[in-house]
PDB file of N, CA and C in Angstrom:
ATOM      1  N   MET A  21      15.038  30.420 -18.820  1.00 48.00           N
ATOM      2  CA  MET A  21      15.622  29.760 -17.684  1.00 48.00           C
ATOM      3  C   MET A  21      14.513  29.068 -16.895  1.00 48.00           C
ATOM      4  N   GLY A  22      14.741  27.783 -16.488  1.00 60.00           N
ATOM      5  CA  GLY A  22      13.728  27.014 -15.779  1.00 60.00           C
ATOM      6  C   GLY A  22      13.640  27.383 -14.309  1.00 60.00           C
ATOM      7  N   GLU A  23      12.515  27.034 -13.744  1.00 67.00           N
ATOM      8  CA  GLU A  23      12.280  27.276 -12.318  1.00 67.00           C
ATOM      9  C   GLU A  23      13.100  26.302 -11.482  1.00 67.00           C
ATOM     10  N   ALA A  24      13.535  26.747 -10.327  1.00 81.00           N
ATOM     11  CA  ALA A  24      14.193  25.870  -9.379  1.00 81.00           C
ATOM     12  C   ALA A  24      13.111  25.122  -8.607  1.00 81.00           C
ATOM     13  N   VAL A  25      13.006  23.817  -8.834  1.00 89.00           N
ATOM     14  CA  VAL A  25      11.991  23.003  -8.179  1.00 89.00           C
ATOM     15  C   VAL A  25      12.673  22.029  -7.242  1.00 89.00           C
ATOM     16  N   VAL A  26      12.171  21.975  -6.016  1.00 93.00           N
ATOM     17  CA  VAL A  26      12.673  21.045  -5.019  1.00 93.00           C
ATOM     18  C   VAL A  26      11.615  19.966  -4.830  1.00 93.00           C
ATOM     19  N   THR A  27      12.049  18.712  -4.844  1.00 94.00           N
ATOM     20  CA  THR A  27      11.133  17.590  -4.657  1.00 94.00           C
ATOM     21  C   THR A  27      11.517  16.855  -3.388  1.00 94.00           C
ATOM     22  N   ASN A  28      10.509  16.491  -2.599  1.00 94.00           N
ATOM     23  CA  ASN A  28      10.766  15.674  -1.420  1.00 94.00           C
ATOM     24  C   ASN A  28       9.594  14.735  -1.195  1.00 94.00           C
ATOM     25  N   VAL A  29       9.770  13.855  -0.221  1.00 95.00           N
ATOM     26  CA  VAL A  29       8.728  12.891   0.124  1.00 95.00           C
ATOM     27  C   VAL A  29       8.306  13.141   1.558  1.00 95.00           C
ATOM     28  N   LYS A  30       6.997  13.220   1.780  1.00 96.00           N
ATOM     29  CA  LYS A  30       6.452  13.380   3.124  1.00 96.00           C
ATOM     30  C   LYS A  30       5.741  12.084   3.485  1.00 96.00           C
ATOM     31  N   VAL A  31       6.037  11.568   4.674  1.00 96.00           N
ATOM     32  CA  VAL A  31       5.388  10.358   5.172  1.00 96.00           C
ATOM     33  C   VAL A  31       4.584  10.746   6.406  1.00 96.00           C
ATOM     34  N   ILE A  32       3.308  10.403   6.389  1.00 96.00           N
ATOM     35  CA  ILE A  32       2.399  10.762   7.476  1.00 96.00           C
ATOM     36  C   ILE A  32       1.879   9.479   8.116  1.00 96.00           C
ATOM     37  N   LEU A  33       2.088   9.357   9.416  1.00 97.00           N
ATOM     38  CA  LEU A  33       1.548   8.235  10.172  1.00 97.00           C
ATOM     39  C   LEU A  33       0.156   8.621  10.652  1.00 97.00           C
ATOM     40  N   THR A  34      -0.842   7.813  10.301  1.00 95.00           N
ATOM     41  CA  THR A  34      -2.207   8.080  10.735  1.00 95.00           C
ATOM     42  C   THR A  34      -2.713   6.902  11.570  1.00 95.00           C
ATOM     43  N   CYS A  35      -3.628   7.194  12.467  1.00 94.00           N
ATOM     44  CA  CYS A  35      -4.292   6.155  13.260  1.00 94.00           C
ATOM     45  C   CYS A  35      -5.759   6.558  13.360  1.00 94.00           C
ATOM     46  N   HIS A  36      -6.632   5.679  12.922  1.00 89.00           N
ATOM     47  CA  HIS A  36      -8.074   5.963  12.890  1.00 89.00           C
ATOM     48  C   HIS A  36      -8.360   7.248  12.108  1.00 89.00           C
ATOM     49  N   GLY A  37      -7.595   7.495  11.044  1.00 85.00           N
ATOM     50  CA  GLY A  37      -7.812   8.657  10.195  1.00 85.00           C
ATOM     51  C   GLY A  37      -7.216   9.957  10.695  1.00 85.00           C
ATOM     52  N   LYS A  38      -6.599   9.952  11.870  1.00 93.00           N
ATOM     53  CA  LYS A  38      -6.002  11.174  12.418  1.00 93.00           C
ATOM     54  C   LYS A  38      -4.489  11.158  12.205  1.00 93.00           C
ATOM     55  N   HIS A  39      -3.952  12.311  11.819  1.00 94.00           N
ATOM     56  CA  HIS A  39      -2.512  12.431  11.625  1.00 94.00           C
ATOM     57  C   HIS A  39      -1.829  12.416  12.985  1.00 94.00           C
ATOM     58  N   ILE A  40      -0.885  11.496  13.153  1.00 95.00           N
ATOM     59  CA  ILE A  40      -0.182  11.337  14.422  1.00 95.00           C
ATOM     60  C   ILE A  40       1.215  11.954  14.350  1.00 95.00           C
ATOM     61  N   LYS A  41       1.943  11.667  13.275  1.00 97.00           N
ATOM     62  CA  LYS A  41       3.332  12.115  13.141  1.00 97.00           C
ATOM     63  C   LYS A  41       3.660  12.275  11.662  1.00 97.00           C
ATOM     64  N   LYS A  42       4.494  13.274  11.342  1.00 97.00           N
ATOM     65  CA  LYS A  42       4.935  13.500   9.961  1.00 97.00           C
ATOM     66  C   LYS A  42       6.458  13.514   9.926  1.00 97.00           C
ATOM     67  N   LYS A  43       7.008  13.004   8.827  1.00 97.00           N
ATOM     68  CA  LYS A  43       8.446  13.085   8.573  1.00 97.00           C
ATOM     69  C   LYS A  43       8.630  13.407   7.100  1.00 97.00           C
ATOM     70  N   LYS A  44       9.747  14.046   6.790  1.00 96.00           N
ATOM     71  CA  LYS A  44       9.988  14.484   5.416  1.00 96.00           C
ATOM     72  C   LYS A  44      11.444  14.204   5.050  1.00 96.00           C
ATOM     73  N   THR A  45      11.664  13.796   3.809  1.00 95.00           N
ATOM     74  CA  THR A  45      13.025  13.576   3.327  1.00 95.00           C
ATOM     75  C   THR A  45      13.698  14.910   3.061  1.00 95.00           C
ATOM     76  N   SER A  46      14.971  14.861   2.809  1.00 94.00           N
ATOM     77  CA  SER A  46      15.670  16.059   2.345  1.00 94.00           C
ATOM     78  C   SER A  46      15.164  16.380   0.942  1.00 94.00           C
ATOM     79  N   GLY A  47      15.297  17.627   0.532  1.00 92.00           N
ATOM     80  CA  GLY A  47      14.829  18.046  -0.783  1.00 92.00           C
ATOM     81  C   GLY A  47      15.866  17.768  -1.856  1.00 92.00           C
ATOM     82  N   LYS A  48      15.392  17.447  -3.049  1.00 92.00           N
ATOM     83  CA  LYS A  48      16.259  17.234  -4.216  1.00 92.00           C
ATOM     84  C   LYS A  48      15.968  18.366  -5.196  1.00 92.00           C
ATOM     85  N   LEU A  49      16.975  19.171  -5.480  1.00 92.00           N
ATOM     86  CA  LEU A  49      16.817  20.336  -6.332  1.00 92.00           C
ATOM     87  C   LEU A  49      17.035  19.989  -7.800  1.00 92.00           C
ATOM     88  N   GLY A  50      16.020  20.259  -8.619  1.00 86.00           N
ATOM     89  CA  GLY A  50      16.136  20.153 -10.061  1.00 86.00           C
ATOM     90  C   GLY A  50      16.326  18.765 -10.637  1.00 86.00           C
ATOM     91  N   ASP A  51      16.128  17.720  -9.877  1.00 85.00           N
ATOM     92  CA  ASP A  51      16.288  16.348 -10.360  1.00 85.00           C
ATOM     93  C   ASP A  51      14.922  15.821 -10.792  1.00 85.00           C
ATOM     94  N   PRO A  52      14.747  15.525 -12.103  1.00 78.00           N
ATOM     95  CA  PRO A  52      13.434  15.069 -12.558  1.00 78.00           C
ATOM     96  C   PRO A  52      13.081  13.661 -12.069  1.00 78.00           C
ATOM     97  N   ASN A  53      14.081  12.872 -11.679  1.00 83.00           N
ATOM     98  CA  ASN A  53      13.854  11.515 -11.179  1.00 83.00           C
ATOM     99  C   ASN A  53      14.669  11.285  -9.906  1.00 83.00           C
ATOM    100  N   PRO A  54      14.307  11.964  -8.831  1.00 87.00           N
ATOM    101  CA  PRO A  54      15.107  11.853  -7.610  1.00 87.00           C
ATOM    102  C   PRO A  54      14.993  10.475  -6.956  1.00 87.00           C
ATOM    103  N   THR A  55      16.062  10.085  -6.282  1.00 88.00           N
ATOM    104  CA  THR A  55      16.090   8.853  -5.504  1.00 88.00           C
ATOM    105  C   THR A  55      16.312   9.227  -4.058  1.00 88.00           C
ATOM    106  N   TYR A  56      15.501   8.669  -3.191  1.00 88.00           N
ATOM    107  CA  TYR A  56      15.616   8.930  -1.758  1.00 88.00           C
ATOM    108  C   TYR A  56      15.998   7.622  -1.083  1.00 88.00           C
ATOM    109  N   ASN A  57      17.134   7.616  -0.462  1.00 87.00           N
ATOM    110  CA  ASN A  57      17.576   6.426   0.258  1.00 87.00           C
ATOM    111  C   ASN A  57      17.650   6.790   1.732  1.00 87.00           C
ATOM    112  N   GLU A  58      16.510   7.149   2.289  1.00 90.00           N
ATOM    113  CA  GLU A  58      16.439   7.622   3.663  1.00 90.00           C
ATOM    114  C   GLU A  58      15.483   6.739   4.451  1.00 90.00           C
ATOM    115  N   ALA A  59      15.913   6.330   5.625  1.00 88.00           N
ATOM    116  CA  ALA A  59      15.059   5.521   6.495  1.00 88.00           C
ATOM    117  C   ALA A  59      14.208   6.433   7.358  1.00 88.00           C
ATOM    118  N   MET A  60      12.981   6.039   7.565  1.00 89.00           N
ATOM    119  CA  MET A  60      12.079   6.752   8.471  1.00 89.00           C
ATOM    120  C   MET A  60      11.536   5.741   9.459  1.00 89.00           C
ATOM    121  N   ILE A  61      11.693   6.034  10.717  1.00 89.00           N
ATOM    122  CA  ILE A  61      11.275   5.110  11.762  1.00 89.00           C
ATOM    123  C   ILE A  61      10.182   5.763  12.596  1.00 89.00           C
ATOM    124  N   PHE A  62       9.076   5.038  12.739  1.00 91.00           N
ATOM    125  CA  PHE A  62       7.959   5.491  13.563  1.00 91.00           C
ATOM    126  C   PHE A  62       7.767   4.452  14.669  1.00 91.00           C
ATOM    127  N   ASP A  63       7.678   4.905  15.902  1.00 90.00           N
ATOM    128  CA  ASP A  63       7.374   4.011  17.010  1.00 90.00           C
ATOM    129  C   ASP A  63       5.860   3.869  17.115  1.00 90.00           C
ATOM    130  N   VAL A  64       5.386   2.637  16.958  1.00 90.00           N
ATOM    131  CA  VAL A  64       3.953   2.367  17.020  1.00 90.00           C
ATOM    132  C   VAL A  64       3.728   1.269  18.052  1.00 90.00           C
ATOM    133  N   PRO A  65       2.903   1.517  19.056  1.00 90.00           N
ATOM    134  CA  PRO A  65       2.590   0.458  20.021  1.00 90.00           C
ATOM    135  C   PRO A  65       1.965  -0.733  19.292  1.00 90.00           C
ATOM    136  N   TYR A  66       2.365  -1.944  19.693  1.00 88.00           N
ATOM    137  CA  TYR A  66       1.872  -3.135  19.007  1.00 88.00           C
ATOM    138  C   TYR A  66       0.341  -3.215  19.008  1.00 88.00           C
ATOM    139  N   ASP A  67      -0.292  -2.714  20.043  1.00 92.00           N
ATOM    140  CA  ASP A  67      -1.757  -2.738  20.115  1.00 92.00           C
ATOM    141  C   ASP A  67      -2.416  -1.922  19.005  1.00 92.00           C
ATOM    142  N   ASN A  68      -1.683  -0.964  18.429  1.00 91.00           N
ATOM    143  CA  ASN A  68      -2.229  -0.106  17.375  1.00 91.00           C
ATOM    144  C   ASN A  68      -1.759  -0.484  15.976  1.00 91.00           C
ATOM    145  N   ILE A  69      -0.970  -1.546  15.862  1.00 92.00           N
ATOM    146  CA  ILE A  69      -0.317  -1.855  14.588  1.00 92.00           C
ATOM    147  C   ILE A  69      -1.310  -2.096  13.446  1.00 92.00           C
ATOM    148  N   GLU A  70      -2.495  -2.611  13.740  1.00 90.00           N
ATOM    149  CA  GLU A  70      -3.492  -2.850  12.687  1.00 90.00           C
ATOM    150  C   GLU A  70      -4.318  -1.614  12.382  1.00 90.00           C
ATOM    151  N   GLU A  71      -4.178  -0.578  13.187  1.00 93.00           N
ATOM    152  CA  GLU A  71      -4.987   0.628  13.025  1.00 93.00           C
ATOM    153  C   GLU A  71      -4.253   1.768  12.319  1.00 93.00           C
ATOM    154  N   VAL A  72      -2.939   1.624  12.115  1.00 95.00           N
ATOM    155  CA  VAL A  72      -2.168   2.727  11.536  1.00 95.00           C
ATOM    156  C   VAL A  72      -1.971   2.539  10.038  1.00 95.00           C
ATOM    157  N   THR A  73      -1.795   3.651   9.370  1.00 95.00           N
ATOM    158  CA  THR A  73      -1.510   3.685   7.942  1.00 95.00           C
ATOM    159  C   THR A  73      -0.424   4.726   7.707  1.00 95.00           C
ATOM    160  N   LEU A  74       0.477   4.424   6.797  1.00 95.00           N
ATOM    161  CA  LEU A  74       1.476   5.394   6.359  1.00 95.00           C
ATOM    162  C   LEU A  74       1.026   5.962   5.027  1.00 95.00           C
ATOM    163  N   ILE A  75       0.853   7.265   4.970  1.00 95.00           N
ATOM    164  CA  ILE A  75       0.510   7.944   3.720  1.00 95.00           C
ATOM    165  C   ILE A  75       1.797   8.571   3.208  1.00 95.00           C
ATOM    166  N   ILE A  76       2.137   8.274   1.974  1.00 95.00           N
ATOM    167  CA  ILE A  76       3.387   8.731   1.374  1.00 95.00           C
ATOM    168  C   ILE A  76       3.049   9.658   0.216  1.00 95.00           C
ATOM    169  N   ARG A  77       3.562  10.886   0.279  1.00 95.00           N
ATOM    170  CA  ARG A  77       3.291  11.877  -0.762  1.00 95.00           C
ATOM    171  C   ARG A  77       4.598  12.415  -1.323  1.00 95.00           C
ATOM    172  N   VAL A  78       4.677  12.459  -2.643  1.00 94.00           N
ATOM    173  CA  VAL A  78       5.801  13.101  -3.317  1.00 94.00           C
ATOM    174  C   VAL A  78       5.354  14.519  -3.649  1.00 94.00           C
ATOM    175  N   ILE A  79       6.137  15.491  -3.192  1.00 94.00           N
ATOM    176  CA  ILE A  79       5.745  16.900  -3.285  1.00 94.00           C
ATOM    177  C   ILE A  79       6.828  17.700  -3.984  1.00 94.00           C
ATOM    178  N   SER A  80       6.414  18.577  -4.902  1.00 93.00           N
ATOM    179  CA  SER A  80       7.360  19.511  -5.518  1.00 93.00           C
ATOM    180  C   SER A  80       7.038  20.911  -5.015  1.00 93.00           C
ATOM    181  N   GLN A  81       8.084  21.678  -4.841  1.00 90.00           N
ATOM    182  CA  GLN A  81       7.921  23.048  -4.343  1.00 90.00           C
ATOM    183  C   GLN A  81       8.781  23.965  -5.196  1.00 90.00           C
ATOM    184  N   ASP A  82       8.176  25.044  -5.693  1.00 87.00           N
ATOM    185  CA  ASP A  82       8.932  25.971  -6.528  1.00 87.00           C
ATOM    186  C   ASP A  82       9.605  27.051  -5.684  1.00 87.00           C
ATOM    187  N   GLN A  83      10.316  27.919  -6.355  1.00 84.00           N
ATOM    188  CA  GLN A  83      11.082  28.964  -5.667  1.00 84.00           C
ATOM    189  C   GLN A  83      10.207  29.965  -4.929  1.00 84.00           C
ATOM    190  N   TYR A  84       8.906  29.948  -5.196  1.00 86.00           N
ATOM    191  CA  TYR A  84       7.985  30.871  -4.535  1.00 86.00           C
ATOM    192  C   TYR A  84       7.215  30.194  -3.398  1.00 86.00           C
ATOM    193  N   ASP A  85       7.662  29.020  -2.984  1.00 83.00           N
ATOM    194  CA  ASP A  85       7.044  28.220  -1.921  1.00 83.00           C
ATOM    195  C   ASP A  85       5.668  27.674  -2.281  1.00 83.00           C
ATOM    196  N   ASN A  86       5.339  27.631  -3.573  1.00 89.00           N
ATOM    197  CA  ASN A  86       4.114  26.972  -4.011  1.00 89.00           C
ATOM    198  C   ASN A  86       4.399  25.476  -4.078  1.00 89.00           C
ATOM    199  N   SER A  87       3.598  24.669  -3.390  1.00 90.00           N
ATOM    200  CA  SER A  87       3.836  23.234  -3.416  1.00 90.00           C
ATOM    201  C   SER A  87       2.681  22.501  -4.083  1.00 90.00           C
ATOM    202  N   GLU A  88       3.019  21.367  -4.657  1.00 92.00           N
ATOM    203  CA  GLU A  88       2.048  20.553  -5.380  1.00 92.00           C
ATOM    204  C   GLU A  88       2.344  19.088  -5.103  1.00 92.00           C
ATOM    205  N   VAL A  89       1.303  18.311  -4.797  1.00 93.00           N
ATOM    206  CA  VAL A  89       1.467  16.869  -4.623  1.00 93.00           C
ATOM    207  C   VAL A  89       1.559  16.239  -6.001  1.00 93.00           C
ATOM    208  N   ILE A  90       2.679  15.595  -6.273  1.00 92.00           N
ATOM    209  CA  ILE A  90       2.890  14.925  -7.560  1.00 92.00           C
ATOM    210  C   ILE A  90       2.112  13.613  -7.587  1.00 92.00           C
ATOM    211  N   GLY A  91       2.127  12.923  -6.472  1.00 93.00           N
ATOM    212  CA  GLY A  91       1.413  11.653  -6.370  1.00 93.00           C
ATOM    213  C   GLY A  91       1.547  11.104  -4.970  1.00 93.00           C
ATOM    214  N   SER A  92       0.746  10.096  -4.665  1.00 95.00           N
ATOM    215  CA  SER A  92       0.791   9.520  -3.327  1.00 95.00           C
ATOM    216  C   SER A  92       0.478   8.034  -3.369  1.00 95.00           C
ATOM    217  N   CYS A  93       0.787   7.373  -2.264  1.00 95.00           N
ATOM    218  CA  CYS A  93       0.431   5.977  -2.070  1.00 95.00           C
ATOM    219  C   CYS A  93       0.274   5.772  -0.570  1.00 95.00           C
ATOM    220  N   ALA A  94      -0.157   4.592  -0.171  1.00 95.00           N
ATOM    221  CA  ALA A  94      -0.346   4.307   1.245  1.00 95.00           C
ATOM    222  C   ALA A  94       0.091   2.883   1.540  1.00 95.00           C
ATOM    223  N   VAL A  95       0.540   2.688   2.783  1.00 96.00           N
ATOM    224  CA  VAL A  95       0.995   1.380   3.244  1.00 96.00           C
ATOM    225  C   VAL A  95       0.320   1.116   4.586  1.00 96.00           C
ATOM    226  N   GLY A  96      -0.295  -0.056   4.719  1.00 95.00           N
ATOM    227  CA  GLY A  96      -0.919  -0.385   5.987  1.00 95.00           C
ATOM    228  C   GLY A  96      -1.770  -1.636   5.907  1.00 95.00           C
ATOM    229  N   GLN A  97      -2.216  -2.087   7.060  1.00 92.00           N
ATOM    230  CA  GLN A  97      -3.043  -3.288   7.171  1.00 92.00           C
ATOM    231  C   GLN A  97      -4.360  -3.124   6.413  1.00 92.00           C
ATOM    232  N   ARG A  98      -4.875  -1.914   6.380  1.00 91.00           N
ATOM    233  CA  ARG A  98      -6.196  -1.664   5.786  1.00 91.00           C
ATOM    234  C   ARG A  98      -6.136  -1.102   4.365  1.00 91.00           C
ATOM    235  N   ILE A  99      -4.998  -1.281   3.710  1.00 93.00           N
ATOM    236  CA  ILE A  99      -4.833  -0.830   2.325  1.00 93.00           C
ATOM    237  C   ILE A  99      -4.909  -2.052   1.420  1.00 93.00           C
ATOM    238  N   VAL A 100      -5.540  -1.919   0.285  1.00 90.00           N
ATOM    239  CA  VAL A 100      -5.679  -3.023  -0.661  1.00 90.00           C
ATOM    240  C   VAL A 100      -4.491  -3.006  -1.630  1.00 90.00           C
ATOM    241  N   GLY A 101      -3.953  -4.185  -1.959  1.00 92.00           N
ATOM    242  CA  GLY A 101      -2.916  -4.298  -2.969  1.00 92.00           C
ATOM    243  C   GLY A 101      -1.505  -4.250  -2.409  1.00 92.00           C
ATOM    244  N   VAL A 102      -0.609  -3.627  -3.177  1.00 93.00           N
ATOM    245  CA  VAL A 102       0.812  -3.623  -2.828  1.00 93.00           C
ATOM    246  C   VAL A 102       1.074  -2.924  -1.490  1.00 93.00           C
ATOM    247  N   GLY A 103       0.267  -1.943  -1.127  1.00 94.00           N
ATOM    248  CA  GLY A 103       0.420  -1.262   0.153  1.00 94.00           C
ATOM    249  C   GLY A 103       0.196  -2.197   1.330  1.00 94.00           C
ATOM    250  N   HIS A 104      -0.735  -3.118   1.180  1.00 95.00           N
ATOM    251  CA  HIS A 104      -0.986  -4.134   2.211  1.00 95.00           C
ATOM    252  C   HIS A 104       0.138  -5.162   2.214  1.00 95.00           C
ATOM    253  N   ASP A 105       0.571  -5.587   1.044  1.00 96.00           N
ATOM    254  CA  ASP A 105       1.652  -6.573   0.939  1.00 96.00           C
ATOM    255  C   ASP A 105       2.942  -6.042   1.557  1.00 96.00           C
ATOM    256  N   HIS A 106       3.252  -4.780   1.296  1.00 95.00           N
ATOM    257  CA  HIS A 106       4.452  -4.158   1.851  1.00 95.00           C
ATOM    258  C   HIS A 106       4.351  -4.123   3.378  1.00 95.00           C
ATOM    259  N   TRP A 107       3.196  -3.751   3.897  1.00 95.00           N
ATOM    260  CA  TRP A 107       2.972  -3.691   5.346  1.00 95.00           C
ATOM    261  C   TRP A 107       3.196  -5.069   5.977  1.00 95.00           C
ATOM    262  N   THR A 108       2.624  -6.097   5.369  1.00 96.00           N
ATOM    263  CA  THR A 108       2.771  -7.456   5.880  1.00 96.00           C
ATOM    264  C   THR A 108       4.232  -7.879   5.891  1.00 96.00           C
ATOM    265  N   GLU A 109       4.967  -7.551   4.845  1.00 96.00           N
ATOM    266  CA  GLU A 109       6.386  -7.897   4.783  1.00 96.00           C
ATOM    267  C   GLU A 109       7.182  -7.165   5.873  1.00 96.00           C
ATOM    268  N   MET A 110       6.829  -5.903   6.135  1.00 92.00           N
ATOM    269  CA  MET A 110       7.507  -5.169   7.205  1.00 92.00           C
ATOM    270  C   MET A 110       7.232  -5.809   8.562  1.00 92.00           C
ATOM    271  N   LEU A 111       5.996  -6.221   8.810  1.00 92.00           N
ATOM    272  CA  LEU A 111       5.663  -6.861  10.083  1.00 92.00           C
ATOM    273  C   LEU A 111       6.346  -8.222  10.229  1.00 92.00           C
ATOM    274  N   ASP A 112       6.522  -8.920   9.113  1.00 95.00           N
ATOM    275  CA  ASP A 112       7.181 -10.233   9.130  1.00 95.00           C
ATOM    276  C   ASP A 112       8.691 -10.123   9.303  1.00 95.00           C
ATOM    277  N   ASN A 113       9.249  -8.924   9.109  1.00 93.00           N
ATOM    278  CA  ASN A 113      10.702  -8.709   9.195  1.00 93.00           C
ATOM    279  C   ASN A 113      11.016  -7.525  10.100  1.00 93.00           C
ATOM    280  N   PRO A 114      10.703  -7.644  11.400  1.00 86.00           N
ATOM    281  CA  PRO A 114      10.925  -6.506  12.302  1.00 86.00           C
ATOM    282  C   PRO A 114      12.399  -6.107  12.360  1.00 86.00           C
ATOM    283  N   ARG A 115      12.622  -4.801  12.482  1.00 84.00           N
ATOM    284  CA  ARG A 115      13.952  -4.204  12.607  1.00 84.00           C
ATOM    285  C   ARG A 115      14.830  -4.412  11.371  1.00 84.00           C
ATOM    286  N   LYS A 116      14.205  -4.731  10.247  1.00 90.00           N
ATOM    287  CA  LYS A 116      14.926  -4.860   8.982  1.00 90.00           C
ATOM    288  C   LYS A 116      14.326  -3.893   7.974  1.00 90.00           C
ATOM    289  N   SER A 117      15.172  -3.399   7.102  1.00 87.00           N
ATOM    290  CA  SER A 117      14.709  -2.504   6.052  1.00 87.00           C
ATOM    291  C   SER A 117      13.998  -3.310   4.973  1.00 87.00           C
ATOM    292  N   VAL A 118      12.810  -2.877   4.603  1.00 90.00           N
ATOM    293  CA  VAL A 118      12.028  -3.562   3.575  1.00 90.00           C
ATOM    294  C   VAL A 118      11.688  -2.537   2.494  1.00 90.00           C
ATOM    295  N   ALA A 119      12.250  -2.727   1.308  1.00 89.00           N
ATOM    296  CA  ALA A 119      12.024  -1.793   0.201  1.00 89.00           C
ATOM    297  C   ALA A 119      10.974  -2.359  -0.755  1.00 89.00           C
ATOM    298  N   GLN A 120      10.193  -1.472  -1.333  1.00 91.00           N
ATOM    299  CA  GLN A 120       9.135  -1.888  -2.264  1.00 91.00           C
ATOM    300  C   GLN A 120       8.791  -0.713  -3.177  1.00 91.00           C
ATOM    301  N   TRP A 121       8.663  -0.967  -4.472  1.00 91.00           N
ATOM    302  CA  TRP A 121       8.200   0.064  -5.399  1.00 91.00           C
ATOM    303  C   TRP A 121       6.694   0.207  -5.252  1.00 91.00           C
ATOM    304  N   HIS A 122       6.220   1.448  -5.336  1.00 92.00           N
ATOM    305  CA  HIS A 122       4.783   1.729  -5.281  1.00 92.00           C
ATOM    306  C   HIS A 122       4.429   2.663  -6.432  1.00 92.00           C
ATOM    307  N   ARG A 123       3.296   2.412  -7.060  1.00 92.00           N
ATOM    308  CA  ARG A 123       2.794   3.308  -8.094  1.00 92.00           C
ATOM    309  C   ARG A 123       2.127   4.492  -7.413  1.00 92.00           C
ATOM    310  N   LEU A 124       2.494   5.685  -7.839  1.00 92.00           N
ATOM    311  CA  LEU A 124       1.873   6.886  -7.290  1.00 92.00           C
ATOM    312  C   LEU A 124       0.551   7.141  -7.993  1.00 92.00           C
ATOM    313  N   THR A 125      -0.423   7.606  -7.233  1.00 91.00           N
ATOM    314  CA  THR A 125      -1.713   7.964  -7.805  1.00 91.00           C
ATOM    315  C   THR A 125      -2.008   9.425  -7.476  1.00 91.00           C
ATOM    316  N   GLU A 126      -2.940   9.994  -8.188  1.00 87.00           N
ATOM    317  CA  GLU A 126      -3.302  11.393  -7.945  1.00 87.00           C
ATOM    318  C   GLU A 126      -3.996  11.560  -6.603  1.00 87.00           C
ATOM    319  N   ARG A 127      -4.717  10.559  -6.173  1.00 80.00           N
ATOM    320  CA  ARG A 127      -5.448  10.617  -4.916  1.00 80.00           C
ATOM    321  C   ARG A 127      -4.828   9.631  -3.934  1.00 80.00           C
ATOM    322  N   THR A 128      -4.873   9.985  -2.666  1.00 69.00           N
ATOM    323  CA  THR A 128      -4.392   9.069  -1.642  1.00 69.00           C
ATOM    324  C   THR A 128      -5.339   7.882  -1.563  1.00 69.00           C
ATOM    325  N   PRO A 129      -4.803   6.656  -1.608  1.00 68.00           N
ATOM    326  CA  PRO A 129      -5.682   5.483  -1.518  1.00 68.00           C
ATOM    327  C   PRO A 129      -6.494   5.515  -0.217  1.00 68.00           C
ATOM    328  N   SER A 130      -7.704   5.033  -0.300  1.00 65.00           N
ATOM    329  CA  SER A 130      -8.561   5.046   0.879  1.00 65.00           C
ATOM    330  C   SER A 130      -8.307   3.797   1.723  1.00 65.00           C
ATOM    331  N   VAL A 131      -8.622   3.946   2.974  1.00 63.00           N
ATOM    332  CA  VAL A 131      -8.470   2.861   3.932  1.00 63.00           C
ATOM    333  C   VAL A 131      -9.721   1.998   3.900  1.00 63.00           C
ATOM    334  N   VAL A 132      -9.532   0.682   3.905  1.00 58.00           N
ATOM    335  CA  VAL A 132     -10.647  -0.250   3.878  1.00 58.00           C
ATOM    336  C   VAL A 132     -11.064  -0.573   5.306  1.00 58.00           C
ATOM    337  N   SER A 133     -12.328  -0.562   5.569  1.00 50.00           N
ATOM    338  CA  SER A 133     -12.835  -0.910   6.898  1.00 50.00           C
ATOM    339  C   SER A 133     -12.837  -2.431   7.040  1.00 50.00           C
ATOM    340  N   LEU A 134     -12.232  -2.907   8.125  1.00 46.00           N
ATOM    341  CA  LEU A 134     -12.172  -4.347   8.366  1.00 46.00           C
ATOM    342  C   LEU A 134     -13.255  -4.810   9.320  1.00 46.00           C
ATOM    343  N   ARG A 135     -14.111  -3.916   9.712  1.00 39.00           N
ATOM    344  CA  ARG A 135     -15.144  -4.290  10.691  1.00 39.00           C
ATOM    345  C   ARG A 135     -16.409  -4.704  10.029  1.00 39.00           C
TER     346      ARG A 135
END
């Protein structure tokens, strides 16, 4: 008999490398390819919009509360690639839902210094 595994997504808002706010999706039990259609809204002062990054982690948790990060990605002004493109599209379309596929990596992408 297989283990009961719950998968969810945690989104962490960071500013200058510090965790500001966390949100988590509902858990999906036993689904090897879960789909999350949940909106997460973070209030960010416009003055800080270039300084924040969203770190997105997909996490599995077994019946014994052992959790493991399956993969992660990041979205923000200081992220290179699709994470930056997604951020720009969100800023160009305020108050609208902007969906984008992201490749998960084993390590959280690093933030690029713009200074």
